[in-house]
Amino acid sequence: MTPHLALRAAVRDVIDFPKPGIVFKDITPILANATLFHDSISLLCDFTRHLKIDKVAGIDARGFIFAAAVADRLGAGFVPIRKKGKLPWKTRENSYALEYGDAIIEIHEDAVQAGESILLVDDLIATGGTAVAAAQLLTGLGAKLVGISVLIELSFLGGRSKLTPHPVYTVLTY
Ligand code: AMP
């Protein structure tokens, strides 16, 4: 079986979590399997072969797992983008719409420098709202967002088009 097929087979659909109508893509079976986790990081890194990357930014919380491993594999630094109230130093914040209400994410204002090349990594793109908000935080600090790599894209929700002109790379598309 190819790594792609093995990863796809390992993603567990959880119906009606965290609320009715949502099919939650549970990636914990990938994390728990040494080969699958290694392969998921390899595939996320494959996209970036032609890119120069100074730092990898990850989105709270499942994004951290993939982004930190990608950063280490690429020899890059890691930058956390967190839910409001978690980062201890001076922050910039950005709000975005969720299905019900709004959410706010934050970044340390000295986490990236103007002109640095940043790869944004998350576990999944659904509507794209989270990734757009994170991308705005990075570019707002003057960083160059060279790409957005995610393990899973729910393409029927159209998130990718909101991220134009940033290149979006996805391992598994549904
Ligand atoms: P969105 O802002 O709509 O693109 O949502 C993306 C964020 O919400 C990601 O960080 C995911 O971890 C989480 N998420 C949204 N929908 C799902 C889903 N169906 N399964 C798993 N995680 C999801």
PDB file of N, CA and C in Angstrom, residues 38-95:
ATOM      1  N   HIS A  38       5.629   9.091  10.676  1.00  0.00           N
ATOM      2  CA  HIS A  38       6.846   9.451   9.928  1.00  0.00           C
ATOM      3  C   HIS A  38       6.490   9.800   8.480  1.00  0.00           C
ATOM      4  N   ASP A  39       5.656   8.945   7.851  1.00  0.00           N
ATOM      5  CA  ASP A  39       5.284   9.179   6.446  1.00  0.00           C
ATOM      6  C   ASP A  39       4.477  10.472   6.287  1.00  0.00           C
ATOM      7  N   SER A  40       3.616  10.785   7.265  1.00  0.00           N
ATOM      8  CA  SER A  40       2.822  12.020   7.157  1.00  0.00           C
ATOM      9  C   SER A  40       3.749  13.238   7.166  1.00  0.00           C
ATOM     10  N   ILE A  41       4.776  13.196   7.995  1.00  0.00           N
ATOM     11  CA  ILE A  41       5.724  14.320   8.042  1.00  0.00           C
ATOM     12  C   ILE A  41       6.530  14.384   6.749  1.00  0.00           C
ATOM     13  N   SER A  42       6.942  13.225   6.243  1.00  0.00           N
ATOM     14  CA  SER A  42       7.696  13.197   4.974  1.00  0.00           C
ATOM     15  C   SER A  42       6.882  13.819   3.848  1.00  0.00           C
ATOM     16  N   LEU A  43       5.599  13.452   3.768  1.00  0.00           N
ATOM     17  CA  LEU A  43       4.760  13.974   2.683  1.00  0.00           C
ATOM     18  C   LEU A  43       4.516  15.467   2.850  1.00  0.00           C
ATOM     19  N   LEU A  44       4.337  15.928   4.099  1.00  0.00           N
ATOM     20  CA  LEU A  44       4.168  17.376   4.324  1.00  0.00           C
ATOM     21  C   LEU A  44       5.444  18.126   3.933  1.00  0.00           C
ATOM     22  N   CYS A  45       6.600  17.495   4.117  1.00  0.00           N
ATOM     23  CA  CYS A  45       7.879  18.137   3.770  1.00  0.00           C
ATOM     24  C   CYS A  45       8.148  18.100   2.269  1.00  0.00           C
ATOM     25  N   ASP A  46       7.618  17.079   1.582  1.00  0.00           N
ATOM     26  CA  ASP A  46       7.860  16.921   0.136  1.00  0.00           C
ATOM     27  C   ASP A  46       7.514  18.181  -0.644  1.00  0.00           C
ATOM     28  N   PHE A  47       6.403  18.819  -0.244  1.00  0.00           N
ATOM     29  CA  PHE A  47       5.932  20.005  -0.971  1.00  0.00           C
ATOM     30  C   PHE A  47       6.964  21.123  -0.954  1.00  0.00           C
ATOM     31  N   THR A  48       7.811  21.098   0.056  1.00  0.00           N
ATOM     32  CA  THR A  48       8.638  22.275   0.332  1.00  0.00           C
ATOM     33  C   THR A  48      10.050  22.127  -0.238  1.00  0.00           C
ATOM     34  N   ARG A  49      10.270  21.052  -1.015  1.00  0.00           N
ATOM     35  CA  ARG A  49      11.631  20.778  -1.477  1.00  0.00           C
ATOM     36  C   ARG A  49      12.254  21.963  -2.198  1.00  0.00           C
ATOM     37  N   HIS A  50      11.431  22.696  -2.970  1.00  0.00           N
ATOM     38  CA  HIS A  50      11.949  23.802  -3.770  1.00  0.00           C
ATOM     39  C   HIS A  50      11.909  25.132  -3.009  1.00  0.00           C
ATOM     40  N   LEU A  51      11.481  25.115  -1.755  1.00  0.00           N
ATOM     41  CA  LEU A  51      11.307  26.365  -1.012  1.00  0.00           C
ATOM     42  C   LEU A  51      12.412  26.551   0.029  1.00  0.00           C
ATOM     43  N   LYS A  52      12.765  27.816   0.235  1.00  0.00           N
ATOM     44  CA  LYS A  52      13.659  28.143   1.344  1.00  0.00           C
ATOM     45  C   LYS A  52      12.759  28.519   2.521  1.00  0.00           C
ATOM     46  N   ILE A  53      12.898  27.815   3.648  1.00  0.00           N
ATOM     47  CA  ILE A  53      12.010  28.058   4.787  1.00  0.00           C
ATOM     48  C   ILE A  53      12.832  28.374   6.032  1.00  0.00           C
ATOM     49  N   ASP A  54      12.564  29.540   6.609  1.00  0.00           N
ATOM     50  CA  ASP A  54      13.255  29.914   7.841  1.00  0.00           C
ATOM     51  C   ASP A  54      12.545  29.346   9.067  1.00  0.00           C
ATOM     52  N   LYS A  55      11.211  29.423   9.064  1.00  0.00           N
ATOM     53  CA  LYS A  55      10.442  28.970  10.220  1.00  0.00           C
ATOM     54  C   LYS A  55       9.143  28.311   9.756  1.00  0.00           C
ATOM     55  N   VAL A  56       8.676  27.383  10.579  1.00  0.00           N
ATOM     56  CA  VAL A  56       7.384  26.741  10.335  1.00  0.00           C
ATOM     57  C   VAL A  56       6.431  27.217  11.435  1.00  0.00           C
ATOM     58  N   ALA A  57       5.290  27.751  11.035  1.00  0.00           N
ATOM     59  CA  ALA A  57       4.273  28.184  12.000  1.00  0.00           C
ATOM     60  C   ALA A  57       3.196  27.113  12.089  1.00  0.00           C
ATOM     61  N   GLY A  58       2.779  26.779  13.310  1.00  0.00           N
ATOM     62  CA  GLY A  58       1.739  25.777  13.514  1.00  0.00           C
ATOM     63  C   GLY A  58       0.564  26.377  14.257  1.00  0.00           C
ATOM     64  N   ILE A  59      -0.629  25.835  13.976  1.00  0.00           N
ATOM     65  CA  ILE A  59      -1.849  26.369  14.582  1.00  0.00           C
ATOM     66  C   ILE A  59      -2.311  25.457  15.712  1.00  0.00           C
ATOM     67  N   ASP A  60      -2.570  26.059  16.865  1.00  0.00           N
ATOM     68  CA  ASP A  60      -3.099  25.440  18.079  1.00  0.00           C
ATOM     69  C   ASP A  60      -4.325  24.587  17.738  1.00  0.00           C
ATOM     70  N   ALA A  61      -4.436  23.349  18.114  1.00  0.00           N
ATOM     71  CA  ALA A  61      -3.491  22.557  18.861  1.00  0.00           C
ATOM     72  C   ALA A  61      -2.962  21.386  18.023  1.00  0.00           C
ATOM     73  N   ARG A  62      -3.838  20.761  17.193  1.00  0.00           N
ATOM     74  CA  ARG A  62      -3.344  19.610  16.421  1.00  0.00           C
ATOM     75  C   ARG A  62      -2.298  20.036  15.404  1.00  0.00           C
ATOM     76  N   GLY A  63      -2.367  21.292  14.951  1.00  0.00           N
ATOM     77  CA  GLY A  63      -1.366  21.779  14.005  1.00  0.00           C
ATOM     78  C   GLY A  63       0.032  21.750  14.588  1.00  0.00           C
ATOM     79  N   PHE A  64       0.148  21.944  15.913  1.00  0.00           N
ATOM     80  CA  PHE A  64       1.476  21.933  16.553  1.00  0.00           C
ATOM     81  C   PHE A  64       2.199  20.612  16.326  1.00  0.00           C
ATOM     82  N   ILE A  65       1.431  19.521  16.380  1.00  0.00           N
ATOM     83  CA  ILE A  65       2.039  18.184  16.306  1.00  0.00           C
ATOM     84  C   ILE A  65       2.763  18.025  14.977  1.00  0.00           C
ATOM     85  N   PHE A  66       2.078  18.407  13.902  1.00  0.00           N
ATOM     86  CA  PHE A  66       2.663  18.248  12.566  1.00  0.00           C
ATOM     87  C   PHE A  66       3.704  19.343  12.300  1.00  0.00           C
ATOM     88  N   ALA A  67       3.387  20.564  12.675  1.00  0.00           N
ATOM     89  CA  ALA A  67       4.282  21.688  12.356  1.00  0.00           C
ATOM     90  C   ALA A  67       5.631  21.549  13.064  1.00  0.00           C
ATOM     91  N   ALA A  68       5.620  21.110  14.312  1.00  0.00           N
ATOM     92  CA  ALA A  68       6.882  20.992  15.044  1.00  0.00           C
ATOM     93  C   ALA A  68       7.761  19.902  14.432  1.00  0.00           C
ATOM     94  N   ALA A  69       7.131  18.789  14.041  1.00  0.00           N
ATOM     95  CA  ALA A  69       7.900  17.703  13.423  1.00  0.00           C
ATOM     96  C   ALA A  69       8.427  18.127  12.049  1.00  0.00           C
ATOM     97  N   VAL A  70       7.605  18.858  11.291  1.00  0.00           N
ATOM     98  CA  VAL A  70       8.051  19.359   9.982  1.00  0.00           C
ATOM     99  C   VAL A  70       9.226  20.321  10.167  1.00  0.00           C
ATOM    100  N   ALA A  71       9.113  21.216  11.148  1.00  0.00           N
ATOM    101  CA  ALA A  71      10.186  22.185  11.395  1.00  0.00           C
ATOM    102  C   ALA A  71      11.496  21.464  11.695  1.00  0.00           C
ATOM    103  N   ASP A  72      11.426  20.461  12.551  1.00  0.00           N
ATOM    104  CA  ASP A  72      12.638  19.732  12.909  1.00  0.00           C
ATOM    105  C   ASP A  72      13.225  19.031  11.686  1.00  0.00           C
ATOM    106  N   ARG A  73      12.360  18.417  10.887  1.00  0.00           N
ATOM    107  CA  ARG A  73      12.819  17.686   9.688  1.00  0.00           C
ATOM    108  C   ARG A  73      13.474  18.642   8.694  1.00  0.00           C
ATOM    109  N   LEU A  74      12.951  19.890   8.604  1.00  0.00           N
ATOM    110  CA  LEU A  74      13.478  20.857   7.626  1.00  0.00           C
ATOM    111  C   LEU A  74      14.647  21.662   8.179  1.00  0.00           C
ATOM    112  N   GLY A  75      14.948  21.478   9.462  1.00  0.00           N
ATOM    113  CA  GLY A  75      16.003  22.290  10.060  1.00  0.00           C
ATOM    114  C   GLY A  75      15.583  23.739  10.217  1.00  0.00           C
ATOM    115  N   ALA A  76      14.286  23.940  10.452  1.00  0.00           N
ATOM    116  CA  ALA A  76      13.739  25.295  10.596  1.00  0.00           C
ATOM    117  C   ALA A  76      13.273  25.523  12.034  1.00  0.00           C
ATOM    118  N   GLY A  77      13.045  26.796  12.385  1.00  0.00           N
ATOM    119  CA  GLY A  77      12.466  27.112  13.690  1.00  0.00           C
ATOM    120  C   GLY A  77      10.968  26.851  13.689  1.00  0.00           C
ATOM    121  N   PHE A  78      10.381  26.859  14.887  1.00  0.00           N
ATOM    122  CA  PHE A  78       8.943  26.630  15.026  1.00  0.00           C
ATOM    123  C   PHE A  78       8.292  27.823  15.718  1.00  0.00           C
ATOM    124  N   VAL A  79       7.146  28.237  15.214  1.00  0.00           N
ATOM    125  CA  VAL A  79       6.391  29.369  15.772  1.00  0.00           C
ATOM    126  C   VAL A  79       4.969  28.911  16.099  1.00  0.00           C
ATOM    127  N   PRO A  80       4.549  29.030  17.378  1.00  0.00           N
ATOM    128  CA  PRO A  80       3.166  28.668  17.707  1.00  0.00           C
ATOM    129  C   PRO A  80       2.192  29.827  17.474  1.00  0.00           C
ATOM    130  N   ILE A  81       1.077  29.518  16.820  1.00  0.00           N
ATOM    131  CA  ILE A  81      -0.050  30.453  16.727  1.00  0.00           C
ATOM    132  C   ILE A  81      -1.131  29.860  17.614  1.00  0.00           C
ATOM    133  N   ARG A  82      -1.492  30.609  18.673  1.00  0.00           N
ATOM    134  CA  ARG A  82      -2.294  30.005  19.742  1.00  0.00           C
ATOM    135  C   ARG A  82      -3.646  30.678  19.907  1.00  0.00           C
ATOM    136  N   LYS A  83      -4.532  29.948  20.567  1.00  0.00           N
ATOM    137  CA  LYS A  83      -5.811  30.543  20.944  1.00  0.00           C
ATOM    138  C   LYS A  83      -5.555  31.657  21.946  1.00  0.00           C
ATOM    139  N   LYS A  84      -6.420  32.651  21.947  1.00  0.00           N
ATOM    140  CA  LYS A  84      -6.215  33.859  22.752  1.00  0.00           C
ATOM    141  C   LYS A  84      -5.970  33.528  24.221  1.00  0.00           C
ATOM    142  N   GLY A  85      -5.002  34.258  24.792  1.00  0.00           N
ATOM    143  CA  GLY A  85      -4.762  34.163  26.226  1.00  0.00           C
ATOM    144  C   GLY A  85      -3.714  33.159  26.647  1.00  0.00           C
ATOM    145  N   LYS A  86      -3.087  32.482  25.699  1.00  0.00           N
ATOM    146  CA  LYS A  86      -2.112  31.435  26.043  1.00  0.00           C
ATOM    147  C   LYS A  86      -0.667  31.888  25.914  1.00  0.00           C
ATOM    148  N   LEU A  87      -0.406  32.880  25.071  1.00  0.00           N
ATOM    149  CA  LEU A  87       0.987  33.289  24.844  1.00  0.00           C
ATOM    150  C   LEU A  87       1.381  34.354  25.859  1.00  0.00           C
ATOM    151  N   PRO A  88       2.573  34.217  26.473  1.00  0.00           N
ATOM    152  CA  PRO A  88       2.923  35.085  27.597  1.00  0.00           C
ATOM    153  C   PRO A  88       3.480  36.454  27.219  1.00  0.00           C
ATOM    154  N   TRP A  89       4.035  36.613  26.013  1.00  0.00           N
ATOM    155  CA  TRP A  89       4.729  37.855  25.652  1.00  0.00           C
ATOM    156  C   TRP A  89       3.780  38.771  24.886  1.00  0.00           C
ATOM    157  N   LYS A  90       4.312  39.839  24.303  1.00  0.00           N
ATOM    158  CA  LYS A  90       3.461  40.780  23.548  1.00  0.00           C
ATOM    159  C   LYS A  90       2.925  40.096  22.290  1.00  0.00           C
ATOM    160  N   THR A  91       1.638  40.265  22.039  1.00  0.00           N
ATOM    161  CA  THR A  91       1.009  39.518  20.949  1.00  0.00           C
ATOM    162  C   THR A  91       0.299  40.426  19.955  1.00  0.00           C
ATOM    163  N   ARG A  92       0.095  39.881  18.757  1.00  0.00           N
ATOM    164  CA  ARG A  92      -0.854  40.412  17.779  1.00  0.00           C
ATOM    165  C   ARG A  92      -1.988  39.397  17.708  1.00  0.00           C
ATOM    166  N   GLU A  93      -3.225  39.870  17.557  1.00  0.00           N
ATOM    167  CA  GLU A  93      -4.340  38.935  17.497  1.00  0.00           C
ATOM    168  C   GLU A  93      -5.177  39.144  16.241  1.00  0.00           C
ATOM    169  N   ASN A  94      -5.933  38.132  15.889  1.00  0.00           N
ATOM    170  CA  ASN A  94      -6.811  38.202  14.726  1.00  0.00           C
ATOM    171  C   ASN A  94      -8.031  37.343  15.025  1.00  0.00           C
ATOM    172  N   SER A  95      -9.213  37.852  14.682  1.00  0.00           N
ATOM    173  CA  SER A  95     -10.421  37.073  14.944  1.00  0.00           C
ATOM    174  C   SER A  95     -10.976  36.533  13.629  1.00  0.00           C
TER     175      SER A  95
END
